[in-house]
Tab-separated table of C-alpha atoms in Angstrom:
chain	number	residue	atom	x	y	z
A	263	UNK	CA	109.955	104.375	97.966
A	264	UNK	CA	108.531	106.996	95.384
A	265	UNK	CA	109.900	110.449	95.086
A	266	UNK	CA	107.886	112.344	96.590
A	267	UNK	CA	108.066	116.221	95.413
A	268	UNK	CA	106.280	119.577	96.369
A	269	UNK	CA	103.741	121.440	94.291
A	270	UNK	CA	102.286	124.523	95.031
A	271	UNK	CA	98.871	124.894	93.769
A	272	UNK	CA	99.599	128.938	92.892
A	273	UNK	CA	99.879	130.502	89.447
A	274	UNK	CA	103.895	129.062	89.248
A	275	UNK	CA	104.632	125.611	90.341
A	276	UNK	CA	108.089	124.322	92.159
A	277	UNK	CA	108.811	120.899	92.665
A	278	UNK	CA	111.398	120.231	94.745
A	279	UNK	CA	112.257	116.994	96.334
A	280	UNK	CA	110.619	116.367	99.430
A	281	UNK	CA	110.998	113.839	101.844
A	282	UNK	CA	108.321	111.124	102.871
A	283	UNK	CA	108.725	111.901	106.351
A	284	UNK	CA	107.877	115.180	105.964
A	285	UNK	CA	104.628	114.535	104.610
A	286	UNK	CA	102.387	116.185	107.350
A	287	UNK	CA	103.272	119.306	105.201
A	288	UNK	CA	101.302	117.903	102.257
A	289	UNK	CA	97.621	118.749	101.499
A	290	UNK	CA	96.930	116.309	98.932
A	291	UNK	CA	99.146	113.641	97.356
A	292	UNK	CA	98.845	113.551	93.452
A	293	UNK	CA	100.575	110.133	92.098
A	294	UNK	CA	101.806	109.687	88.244
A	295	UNK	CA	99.865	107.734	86.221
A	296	UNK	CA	97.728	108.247	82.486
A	297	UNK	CA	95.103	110.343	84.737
A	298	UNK	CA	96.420	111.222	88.365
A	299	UNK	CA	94.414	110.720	91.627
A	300	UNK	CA	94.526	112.649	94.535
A	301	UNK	CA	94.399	111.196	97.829
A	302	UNK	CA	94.410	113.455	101.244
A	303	UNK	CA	96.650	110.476	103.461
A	304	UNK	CA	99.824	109.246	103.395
A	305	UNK	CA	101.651	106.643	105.411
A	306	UNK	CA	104.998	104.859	104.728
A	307	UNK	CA	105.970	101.660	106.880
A	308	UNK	CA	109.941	101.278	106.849
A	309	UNK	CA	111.366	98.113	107.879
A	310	UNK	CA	114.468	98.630	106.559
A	311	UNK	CA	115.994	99.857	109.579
A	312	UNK	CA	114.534	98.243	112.668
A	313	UNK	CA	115.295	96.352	116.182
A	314	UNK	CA	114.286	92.490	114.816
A	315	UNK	CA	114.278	91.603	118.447
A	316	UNK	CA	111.312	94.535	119.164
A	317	UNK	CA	110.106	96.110	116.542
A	318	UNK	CA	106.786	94.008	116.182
A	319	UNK	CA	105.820	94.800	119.654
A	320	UNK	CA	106.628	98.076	119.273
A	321	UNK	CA	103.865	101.106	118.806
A	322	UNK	CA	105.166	102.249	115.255
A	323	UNK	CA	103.717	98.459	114.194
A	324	UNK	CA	101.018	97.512	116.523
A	325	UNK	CA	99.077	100.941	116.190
A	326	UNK	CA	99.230	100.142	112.527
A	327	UNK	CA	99.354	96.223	111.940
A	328	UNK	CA	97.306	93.008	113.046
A	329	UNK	CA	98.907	89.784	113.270
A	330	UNK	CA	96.694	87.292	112.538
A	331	UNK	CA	95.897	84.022	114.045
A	332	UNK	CA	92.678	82.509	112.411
A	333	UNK	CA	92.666	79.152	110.743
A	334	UNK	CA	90.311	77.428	108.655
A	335	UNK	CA	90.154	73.655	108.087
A	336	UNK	CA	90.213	70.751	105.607
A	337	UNK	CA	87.510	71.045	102.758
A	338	UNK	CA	86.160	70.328	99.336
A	339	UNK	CA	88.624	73.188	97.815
A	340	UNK	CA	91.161	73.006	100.654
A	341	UNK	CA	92.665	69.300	101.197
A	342	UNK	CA	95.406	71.229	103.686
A	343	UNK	CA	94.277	72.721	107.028
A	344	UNK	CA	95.796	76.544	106.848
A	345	UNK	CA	96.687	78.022	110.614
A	346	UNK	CA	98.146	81.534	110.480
A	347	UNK	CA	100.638	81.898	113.262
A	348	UNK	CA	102.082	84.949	114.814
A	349	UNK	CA	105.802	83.345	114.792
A	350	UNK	CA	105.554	83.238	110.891
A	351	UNK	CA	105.776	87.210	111.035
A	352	UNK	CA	109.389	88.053	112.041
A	353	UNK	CA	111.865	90.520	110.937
A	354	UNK	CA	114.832	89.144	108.680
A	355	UNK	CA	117.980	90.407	107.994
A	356	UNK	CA	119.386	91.179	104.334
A	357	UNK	CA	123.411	91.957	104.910
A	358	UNK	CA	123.047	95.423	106.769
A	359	UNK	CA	119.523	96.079	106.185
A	360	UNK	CA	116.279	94.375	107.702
A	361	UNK	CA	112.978	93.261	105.887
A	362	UNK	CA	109.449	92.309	107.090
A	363	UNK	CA	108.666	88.376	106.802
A	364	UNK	CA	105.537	86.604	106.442
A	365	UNK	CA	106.010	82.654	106.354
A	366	UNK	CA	104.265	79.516	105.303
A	367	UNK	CA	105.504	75.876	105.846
A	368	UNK	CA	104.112	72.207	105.056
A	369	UNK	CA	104.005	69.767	107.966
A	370	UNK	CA	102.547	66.660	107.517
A	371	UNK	CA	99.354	67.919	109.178
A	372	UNK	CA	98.836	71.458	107.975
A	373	UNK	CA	99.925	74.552	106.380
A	374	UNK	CA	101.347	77.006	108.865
A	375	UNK	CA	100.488	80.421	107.241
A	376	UNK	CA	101.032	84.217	107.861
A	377	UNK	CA	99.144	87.477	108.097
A	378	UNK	CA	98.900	90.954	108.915
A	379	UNK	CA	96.583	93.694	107.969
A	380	UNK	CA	95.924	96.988	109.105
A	381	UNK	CA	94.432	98.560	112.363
A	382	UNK	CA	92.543	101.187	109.864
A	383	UNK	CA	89.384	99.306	108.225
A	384	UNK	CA	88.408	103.292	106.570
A	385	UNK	CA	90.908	103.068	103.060
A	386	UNK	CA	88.190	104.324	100.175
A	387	UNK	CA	90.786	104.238	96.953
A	388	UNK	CA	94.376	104.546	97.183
A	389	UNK	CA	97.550	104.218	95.724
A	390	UNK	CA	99.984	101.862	97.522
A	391	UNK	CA	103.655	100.410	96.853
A	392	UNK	CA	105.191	97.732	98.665
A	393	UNK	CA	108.891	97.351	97.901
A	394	UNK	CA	109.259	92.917	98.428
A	395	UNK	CA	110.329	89.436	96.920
A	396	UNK	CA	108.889	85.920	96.878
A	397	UNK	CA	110.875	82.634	97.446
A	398	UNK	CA	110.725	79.242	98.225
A	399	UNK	CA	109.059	76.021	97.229
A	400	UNK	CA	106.016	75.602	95.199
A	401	UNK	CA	102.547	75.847	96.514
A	402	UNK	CA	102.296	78.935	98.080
A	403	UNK	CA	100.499	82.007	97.470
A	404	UNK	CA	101.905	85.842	98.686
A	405	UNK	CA	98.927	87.903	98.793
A	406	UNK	CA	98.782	92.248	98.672
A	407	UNK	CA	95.304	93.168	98.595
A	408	UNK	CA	92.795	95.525	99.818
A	409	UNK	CA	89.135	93.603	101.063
A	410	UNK	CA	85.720	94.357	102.288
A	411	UNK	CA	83.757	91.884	102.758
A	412	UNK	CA	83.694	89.604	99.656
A	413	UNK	CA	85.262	92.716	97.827
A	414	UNK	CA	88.607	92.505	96.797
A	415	UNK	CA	91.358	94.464	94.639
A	416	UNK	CA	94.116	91.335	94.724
A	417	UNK	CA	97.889	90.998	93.842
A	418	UNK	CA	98.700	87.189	94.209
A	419	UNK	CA	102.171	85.875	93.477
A	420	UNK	CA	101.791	82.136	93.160
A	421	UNK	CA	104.980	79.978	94.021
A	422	UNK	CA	104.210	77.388	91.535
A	423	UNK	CA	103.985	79.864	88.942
A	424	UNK	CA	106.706	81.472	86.218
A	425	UNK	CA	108.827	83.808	87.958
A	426	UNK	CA	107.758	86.307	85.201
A	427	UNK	CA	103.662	86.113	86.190
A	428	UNK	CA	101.315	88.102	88.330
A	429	UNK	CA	97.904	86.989	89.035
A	430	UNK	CA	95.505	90.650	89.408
A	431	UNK	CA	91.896	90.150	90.174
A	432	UNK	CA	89.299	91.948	91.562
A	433	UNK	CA	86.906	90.016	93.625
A	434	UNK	CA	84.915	88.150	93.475
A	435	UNK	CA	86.830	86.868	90.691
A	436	UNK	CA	84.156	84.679	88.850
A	437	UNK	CA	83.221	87.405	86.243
A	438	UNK	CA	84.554	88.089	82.771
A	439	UNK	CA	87.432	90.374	83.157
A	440	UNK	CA	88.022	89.935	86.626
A	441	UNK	CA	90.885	87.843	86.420
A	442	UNK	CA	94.472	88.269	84.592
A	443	UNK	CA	97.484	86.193	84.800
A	444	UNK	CA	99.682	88.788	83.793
A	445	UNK	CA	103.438	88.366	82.619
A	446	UNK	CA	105.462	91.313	83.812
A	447	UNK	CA	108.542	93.187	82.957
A	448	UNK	CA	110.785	91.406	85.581
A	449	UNK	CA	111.036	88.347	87.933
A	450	UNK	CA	108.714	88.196	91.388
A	451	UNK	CA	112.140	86.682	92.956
A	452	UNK	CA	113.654	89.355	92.688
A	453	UNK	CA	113.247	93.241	94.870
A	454	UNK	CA	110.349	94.990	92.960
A	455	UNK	CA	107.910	97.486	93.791
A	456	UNK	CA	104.608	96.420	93.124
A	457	UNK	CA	101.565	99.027	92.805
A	458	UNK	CA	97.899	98.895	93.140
A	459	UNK	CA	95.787	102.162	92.059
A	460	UNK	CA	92.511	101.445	93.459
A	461	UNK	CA	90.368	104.889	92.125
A	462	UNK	CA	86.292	104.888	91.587
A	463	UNK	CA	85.273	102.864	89.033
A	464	UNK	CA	89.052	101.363	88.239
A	465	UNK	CA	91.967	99.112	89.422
A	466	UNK	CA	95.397	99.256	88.088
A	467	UNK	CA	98.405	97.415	89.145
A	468	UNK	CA	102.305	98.561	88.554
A	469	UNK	CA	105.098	96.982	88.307
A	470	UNK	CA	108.457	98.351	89.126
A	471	UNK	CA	106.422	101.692	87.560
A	472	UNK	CA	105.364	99.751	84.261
A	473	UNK	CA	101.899	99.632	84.343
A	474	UNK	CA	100.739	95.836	83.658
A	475	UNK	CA	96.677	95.667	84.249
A	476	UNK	CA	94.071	98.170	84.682
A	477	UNK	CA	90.487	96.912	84.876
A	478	UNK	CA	86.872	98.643	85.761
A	479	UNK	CA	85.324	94.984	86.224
A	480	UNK	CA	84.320	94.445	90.065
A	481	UNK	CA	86.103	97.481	91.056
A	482	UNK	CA	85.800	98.073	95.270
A	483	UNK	CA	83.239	100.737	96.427
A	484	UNK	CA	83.443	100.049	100.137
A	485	UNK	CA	85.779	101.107	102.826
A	486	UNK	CA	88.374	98.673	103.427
A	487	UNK	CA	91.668	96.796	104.916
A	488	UNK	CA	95.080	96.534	103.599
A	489	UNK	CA	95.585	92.591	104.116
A	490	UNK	CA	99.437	91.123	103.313
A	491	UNK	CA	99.742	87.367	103.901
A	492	UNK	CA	101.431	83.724	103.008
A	493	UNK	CA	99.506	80.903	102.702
A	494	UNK	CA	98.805	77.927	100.865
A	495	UNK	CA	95.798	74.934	100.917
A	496	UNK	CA	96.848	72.195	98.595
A	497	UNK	CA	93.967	73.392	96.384
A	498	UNK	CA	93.625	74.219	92.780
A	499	UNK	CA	94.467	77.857	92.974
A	500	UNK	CA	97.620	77.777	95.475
A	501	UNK	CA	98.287	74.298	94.186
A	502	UNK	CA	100.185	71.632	96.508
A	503	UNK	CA	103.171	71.947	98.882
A	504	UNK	CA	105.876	69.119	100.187
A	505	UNK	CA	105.657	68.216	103.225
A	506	UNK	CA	108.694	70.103	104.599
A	507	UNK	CA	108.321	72.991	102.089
A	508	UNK	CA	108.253	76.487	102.855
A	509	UNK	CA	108.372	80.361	101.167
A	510	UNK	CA	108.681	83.916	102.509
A	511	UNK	CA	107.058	87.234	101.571
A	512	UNK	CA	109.675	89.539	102.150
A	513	UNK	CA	108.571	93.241	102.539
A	514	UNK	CA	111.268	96.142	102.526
A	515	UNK	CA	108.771	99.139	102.671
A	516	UNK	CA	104.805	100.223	102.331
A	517	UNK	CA	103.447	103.614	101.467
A	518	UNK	CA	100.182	104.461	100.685
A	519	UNK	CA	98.469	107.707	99.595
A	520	UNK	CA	94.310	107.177	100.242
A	521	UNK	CA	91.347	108.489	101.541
A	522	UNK	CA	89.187	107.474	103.687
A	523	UNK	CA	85.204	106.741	104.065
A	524	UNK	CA	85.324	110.837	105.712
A	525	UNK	CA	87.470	112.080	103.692
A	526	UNK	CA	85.980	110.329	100.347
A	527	UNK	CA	83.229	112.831	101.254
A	528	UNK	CA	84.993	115.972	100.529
A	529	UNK	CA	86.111	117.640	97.718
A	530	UNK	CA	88.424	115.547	95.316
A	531	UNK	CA	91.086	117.035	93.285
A	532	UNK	CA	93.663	119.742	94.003
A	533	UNK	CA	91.399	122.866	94.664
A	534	UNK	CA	91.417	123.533	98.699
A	535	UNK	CA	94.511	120.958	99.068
A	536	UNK	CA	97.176	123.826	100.000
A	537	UNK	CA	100.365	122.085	98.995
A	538	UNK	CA	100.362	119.247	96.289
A	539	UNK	CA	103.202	116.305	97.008
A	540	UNK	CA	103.461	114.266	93.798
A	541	UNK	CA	104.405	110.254	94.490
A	542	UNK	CA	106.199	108.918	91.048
């Protein structure tokens, strides 16, 4: 999680360290960055700390979180039938602490997949951070992404890749400029915090606070979902799987600082925002 500190917008600033969950006494959020945004929402998702026999049934996730269940079948693109199945999101344990886990597995007849994505379909530009890791075999893809429609601002960690490569695309990702496989600082294996600055008229992506890819190609203009999943097809971009194969997305912590389509309509910036909590 970002330190999160208090501004006041007066003609003296203090910043003192603040905590996340005392963000209801936050006007705006400002988060760091070559030219800051300000976003009016906050919400952080801990699963570091949770009951893994109740937590998914429990309020704090379900008034938040989908599960999903959809499936699609065989086709030109896809020689592997993909079923997302609720029992592929579970809570794992890490020693002492717990994580969120999406799953996806190779039988012999399909890939068993994962996904959730959030209650809220309103996000218009926002910064979010998900503290996670990717393992397992080859032929999977760990998606963290915001989408409307056919747009998309995309994070895809692809198992059959180098452990030192993101793929960053906004969608749809045909155009020139759209797409980057991007080598990064550090090792997707491995606990990072990965970052997505979606403002008007630009994307950039973070990683563990180096920023990696900015683009203003195909940048999202409509109000949107916050979709996390683990999949895989057997096609070109996911590439294939054994049968008997498997990988996890494994999720510590989300936070996000946005707006929303009603709030997009009000005035940006820090002038009427009261108090000013900066997110590093």
């Amino acid at each position: 999680m970002g330190r999160m500190q208090l501004a006041l917008p007066v003609l003296f600033t203090v910043a003192v360290a603040l905590p996340v969950e005392h963000s209801q006494r936050c006007g705006c959020f400002e988060v760091s960055g070559p030219e800051p945004g300000y976003f009016q929402k906050h919400r952080f998702f801990d699963f570091r700390n949770v009951d893994p026999a109740s937590y998914l049934e429990s309020a704090a996730f379900t008034d938040a979180w989908s599960i999903q269940s959809w499936g699609k079948p065989v086709s030109a693109v896809a020689p592997v039938a993909v079923q997302n199945a609720p029992e592929n999101v579970c809570i794992g344990r890490d020693g002492n602490s717990t994580h969120l886990t999406l799953k996806t597995s190779r039988s012999a007849e399909l890939q068993s997949a994962a996904e959730i994505n959030t209650i809220r379909q309103d996000i218009l530009h926002a910064s979010i951070r998900i503290k996670a890791r990717v393992n397992g075999d080859a032929g999977a893809v760990a998606g963290m992404f915001t989408i409307a429609g056919a747009e998309e601002s995309d994070l895809e960690i692809l198992t059959r890749d180098p452990e030192d490569h993101i793929r960053y695309t906004n969608q749809p990702g045909s155009a020139h400029g759209a797409t980057t496989d991007q080598a990064i600082p550090g090792r997707w294996r491995n606990w990072a915090i990965h970052r997505l600055d979606w403002f008007p008229g630009r994307s950039e992506w973070y990683f563990d606070n180096h920023r990696v890819v900015s683009k203003n190609v195909n940048c999202p203009t409509r109000p949107s979902i916050l979709d996390l999943n683990m999949w895989g097809d057997g096609g070109e971009w996911a590439g294939p799987m054994r049968v008997g194969g498997s990988a996890r997305l494994e999720i510590q912590w989300v936070e996000m600082a946005f707006n929303t389509s009603e709030s997009s309509r009000r005035r940006r910036g820090p002038a009427g925002c009261g108090v000013v909590c900066s997110l590093d």
